């Protein structure tokens, strides 16, 4: 079964980005960084989500991110699906921190249950077929709106969402140009998907 080995963010200052991600979210080995000045503007077509066990943990991580220099896109709040908020890191990457629970069951921790890469697809069904043809198994699928792939051995989960819906969920305008500034490392080799996301052979 195809697995995601790594996520690489292309940033202007890798050292500064590394400090931010360690301070804000405690991320180190889960995320790779490399220097890039490739032009990009507006919504880059993806978000990264951190799922946690309870609201207090989500609040703590969001507050730590803002203290470390992130910008709030959606303040942390309750919703019908749970609790969470959205921030934009200094390098421009959009992060959602969320819990399916609406009530705290203990003191806040910094423990992250899952990291999820959400790719904004122009045509979710077409992108789903593309990935299935490359060996990814579908775990959940909701028509042309959302697809989640089964990657049990991967440090990062992969899902597809409509491009405009993903931008709305992140609290940003859907328009964007230039590079996505992200590369996905996997055991399935190098290719570019229908929405321009680059996959690389795992190192």
GROMACS .gro file of C-alpha atoms in nm:
model
  203
    1UNK     CA    1   0.000   0.000   0.000
    2UNK     CA    2   0.125   0.345  -0.091
    3UNK     CA    3   0.238   0.552   0.208
    4UNK     CA    4   0.346   0.911   0.264
    5UNK     CA    5   0.696   0.922   0.404
    6UNK     CA    6   0.732   1.297   0.448
    7UNK     CA    7   0.598   1.644   0.379
    8UNK     CA    8   0.845   1.909   0.265
    9UNK     CA    9   0.753   2.275   0.287
   10UNK     CA   10   0.947   2.516   0.067
   11UNK     CA   11   1.015   2.830   0.266
   12UNK     CA   12   1.219   3.148   0.233
   13UNK     CA   13   1.406   3.089   0.561
   14UNK     CA   14   1.429   2.722   0.670
   15UNK     CA   15   1.600   2.806   1.001
   16UNK     CA   16   1.326   3.050   1.101
   17UNK     CA   17   1.054   2.807   0.990
   18UNK     CA   18   1.215   2.527   1.190
   19UNK     CA   19   1.216   2.745   1.503
   20UNK     CA   20   0.850   2.831   1.448
   21UNK     CA   21   0.729   2.473   1.401
   22UNK     CA   22   0.924   2.341   1.698
   23UNK     CA   23   0.801   2.624   1.923
   24UNK     CA   24   0.441   2.637   1.801
   25UNK     CA   25   0.355   2.272   1.747
   26UNK     CA   26   0.652   2.067   1.865
   27UNK     CA   27   0.707   1.938   1.510
   28UNK     CA   28   1.053   1.824   1.403
   29UNK     CA   29   1.089   1.489   1.226
   30UNK     CA   30   0.731   1.501   1.092
   31UNK     CA   31   0.807   1.798   0.870
   32UNK     CA   32   1.090   1.878   0.631
   33UNK     CA   33   1.190   2.225   0.517
   34UNK     CA   34   1.394   2.349   0.225
   35UNK     CA   35   1.478   2.690   0.088
   36UNK     CA   36   1.281   2.826  -0.204
   37UNK     CA   37   1.209   3.167  -0.349
   38UNK     CA   38   0.971   3.033  -0.615
   39UNK     CA   39   0.693   3.291  -0.660
   40UNK     CA   40   0.362   3.217  -0.490
   41UNK     CA   41   0.067   3.439  -0.405
   42UNK     CA   42  -0.271   3.394  -0.240
   43UNK     CA   43  -0.412   3.054  -0.147
   44UNK     CA   44  -0.156   2.782  -0.214
   45UNK     CA   45  -0.420   2.515  -0.259
   46UNK     CA   46  -0.363   2.304   0.053
   47UNK     CA   47  -0.388   2.309   0.430
   48UNK     CA   48  -0.229   2.101   0.703
   49UNK     CA   49  -0.441   1.993   0.997
   50UNK     CA   50  -0.343   1.885   1.346
   51UNK     CA   51  -0.610   1.675   1.517
   52UNK     CA   52  -0.597   1.659   1.895
   53UNK     CA   53  -0.799   1.500   2.175
   54UNK     CA   54  -0.968   1.800   2.334
   55UNK     CA   55  -1.036   2.176   2.304
   56UNK     CA   56  -0.778   2.275   2.569
   57UNK     CA   57  -0.500   2.113   2.366
   58UNK     CA   58  -0.622   2.282   2.047
   59UNK     CA   59  -0.632   2.620   2.221
   60UNK     CA   60  -0.284   2.571   2.363
   61UNK     CA   61  -0.131   2.488   2.025
   62UNK     CA   62  -0.310   2.775   1.852
   63UNK     CA   63  -0.200   3.020   2.122
   64UNK     CA   64   0.158   2.893   2.097
   65UNK     CA   65   0.151   2.939   1.720
   66UNK     CA   66   0.023   3.296   1.747
   67UNK     CA   67   0.282   3.376   2.016
   68UNK     CA   68   0.550   3.240   1.779
   69UNK     CA   69   0.439   3.467   1.494
   70UNK     CA   70   0.140   3.301   1.324
   71UNK     CA   71  -0.162   3.501   1.204
   72UNK     CA   72  -0.512   3.403   1.313
   73UNK     CA   73  -0.739   3.324   1.016
   74UNK     CA   74  -1.026   3.172   1.217
   75UNK     CA   75  -1.035   3.210   1.596
   76UNK     CA   76  -1.072   2.888   1.794
   77UNK     CA   77  -1.439   2.815   1.856
   78UNK     CA   78  -1.698   2.541   1.894
   79UNK     CA   79  -1.886   2.419   1.588
   80UNK     CA   80  -2.124   2.134   1.505
   81UNK     CA   81  -1.824   1.907   1.433
   82UNK     CA   82  -1.618   1.988   1.740
   83UNK     CA   83  -1.371   2.262   1.827
   84UNK     CA   84  -1.086   2.430   1.642
   85UNK     CA   85  -0.928   2.726   1.471
   86UNK     CA   86  -0.705   2.817   1.177
   87UNK     CA   87  -0.373   3.002   1.170
   88UNK     CA   88  -0.123   3.094   0.900
   89UNK     CA   89   0.243   3.032   0.977
   90UNK     CA   90   0.500   3.304   0.902
   91UNK     CA   91   0.608   3.104   0.593
   92UNK     CA   92   0.251   3.122   0.458
   93UNK     CA   93   0.138   2.764   0.529
   94UNK     CA   94  -0.218   2.738   0.662
   95UNK     CA   95  -0.271   2.514   0.966
   96UNK     CA   96  -0.599   2.401   1.119
   97UNK     CA   97  -0.590   2.273   1.477
   98UNK     CA   98  -0.903   2.084   1.574
   99UNK     CA   99  -1.065   1.833   1.806
  100UNK     CA  100  -1.382   1.632   1.747
  101UNK     CA  101  -1.454   1.675   2.118
  102UNK     CA  102  -1.636   1.983   2.245
  103UNK     CA  103  -1.547   1.926   2.612
  104UNK     CA  104  -1.218   1.896   2.795
  105UNK     CA  105  -1.148   1.569   2.974
  106UNK     CA  106  -0.826   1.676   3.145
  107UNK     CA  107  -0.542   1.930   3.140
  108UNK     CA  108  -0.409   2.053   2.807
  109UNK     CA  109  -0.117   1.866   2.653
  110UNK     CA  110   0.086   1.919   2.337
  111UNK     CA  111   0.010   1.573   2.205
  112UNK     CA  112  -0.096   1.558   1.839
  113UNK     CA  113  -0.307   1.259   1.734
  114UNK     CA  114  -0.283   1.303   1.355
  115UNK     CA  115  -0.134   1.529   1.091
  116UNK     CA  116  -0.357   1.554   0.784
  117UNK     CA  117  -0.260   1.704   0.449
  118UNK     CA  118  -0.569   1.836   0.270
  119UNK     CA  119  -0.521   1.902  -0.101
  120UNK     CA  120  -0.765   2.135  -0.274
  121UNK     CA  121  -0.880   1.963  -0.592
  122UNK     CA  122  -1.047   2.127  -0.891
  123UNK     CA  123  -1.227   1.797  -0.958
  124UNK     CA  124  -1.226   1.572  -0.650
  125UNK     CA  125  -1.353   1.267  -0.840
  126UNK     CA  126  -1.083   1.297  -1.107
  127UNK     CA  127  -0.809   1.345  -0.851
  128UNK     CA  128  -0.942   1.048  -0.654
  129UNK     CA  129  -0.918   0.826  -0.964
  130UNK     CA  130  -0.565   0.952  -1.027
  131UNK     CA  131  -0.449   0.855  -0.679
  132UNK     CA  132  -0.629   0.521  -0.675
  133UNK     CA  133  -0.449   0.437  -1.001
  134UNK     CA  134  -0.122   0.500  -0.816
  135UNK     CA  135  -0.196   0.257  -0.539
  136UNK     CA  136  -0.371   0.462  -0.272
  137UNK     CA  137  -0.671   0.295  -0.108
  138UNK     CA  138  -0.979   0.500  -0.023
  139UNK     CA  139  -1.078   0.504   0.345
  140UNK     CA  140  -1.371   0.748   0.321
  141UNK     CA  141  -1.543   0.911   0.025
  142UNK     CA  142  -1.828   1.159   0.011
  143UNK     CA  143  -1.907   1.189  -0.358
  144UNK     CA  144  -1.731   1.478  -0.530
  145UNK     CA  145  -1.679   1.668  -0.204
  146UNK     CA  146  -1.425   1.485   0.011
  147UNK     CA  147  -1.197   1.180  -0.007
  148UNK     CA  148  -0.972   1.039   0.265
  149UNK     CA  149  -0.709   0.781   0.180
  150UNK     CA  150  -0.595   0.488   0.392
  151UNK     CA  151  -0.228   0.534   0.480
  152UNK     CA  152  -0.202   0.355   0.818
  153UNK     CA  153   0.178   0.338   0.824
  154UNK     CA  154   0.228   0.702   0.727
  155UNK     CA  155   0.313   0.986   0.966
  156UNK     CA  156   0.082   1.207   0.760
  157UNK     CA  157  -0.273   1.130   0.640
  158UNK     CA  158  -0.391   1.243   0.297
  159UNK     CA  159  -0.731   1.381   0.198
  160UNK     CA  160  -0.886   1.566  -0.096
  161UNK     CA  161  -1.136   1.849  -0.067
  162UNK     CA  162  -1.280   2.084  -0.328
  163UNK     CA  163  -1.046   2.380  -0.382
  164UNK     CA  164  -1.304   2.649  -0.306
  165UNK     CA  165  -1.448   2.457  -0.011
  166UNK     CA  166  -1.100   2.414   0.137
  167UNK     CA  167  -1.026   2.787   0.103
  168UNK     CA  168  -1.357   2.869   0.272
  169UNK     CA  169  -1.280   2.625   0.554
  170UNK     CA  170  -0.943   2.796   0.600
  171UNK     CA  171  -1.095   3.144   0.600
  172UNK     CA  172  -0.915   3.273   0.290
  173UNK     CA  173  -1.003   3.373  -0.067
  174UNK     CA  174  -0.971   3.079  -0.311
  175UNK     CA  175  -0.756   3.265  -0.562
  176UNK     CA  176  -0.385   3.194  -0.582
  177UNK     CA  177  -0.101   3.180  -0.833
  178UNK     CA  178   0.247   3.032  -0.857
  179UNK     CA  179   0.398   2.740  -0.670
  180UNK     CA  180   0.217   2.531  -0.409
  181UNK     CA  181   0.553   2.526  -0.226
  182UNK     CA  182   0.500   2.175  -0.094
  183UNK     CA  183   0.637   1.835  -0.192
  184UNK     CA  184   0.504   1.497  -0.081
  185UNK     CA  185   0.759   1.219  -0.031
  186UNK     CA  186   0.629   0.865  -0.085
  187UNK     CA  187   0.716   0.513  -0.193
  188UNK     CA  188   0.522   0.557  -0.516
  189UNK     CA  189   0.787   0.757  -0.705
  190UNK     CA  190   0.793   1.103  -0.860
  191UNK     CA  191   0.494   1.257  -1.037
  192UNK     CA  192   0.270   1.563  -1.046
  193UNK     CA  193  -0.100   1.524  -0.974
  194UNK     CA  194  -0.384   1.688  -1.174
  195UNK     CA  195  -0.380   1.993  -0.945
  196UNK     CA  196  -0.006   2.050  -0.976
  197UNK     CA  197   0.106   1.899  -0.644
  198UNK     CA  198   0.452   1.743  -0.668
  199UNK     CA  199   0.528   1.397  -0.531
  200UNK     CA  200   0.887   1.282  -0.484
  201UNK     CA  201   1.046   0.944  -0.423
  202UNK     CA  202   1.102   0.895  -0.051
  203UNK     CA  203   1.460   0.939   0.062
   0.00000   0.00000   0.00000
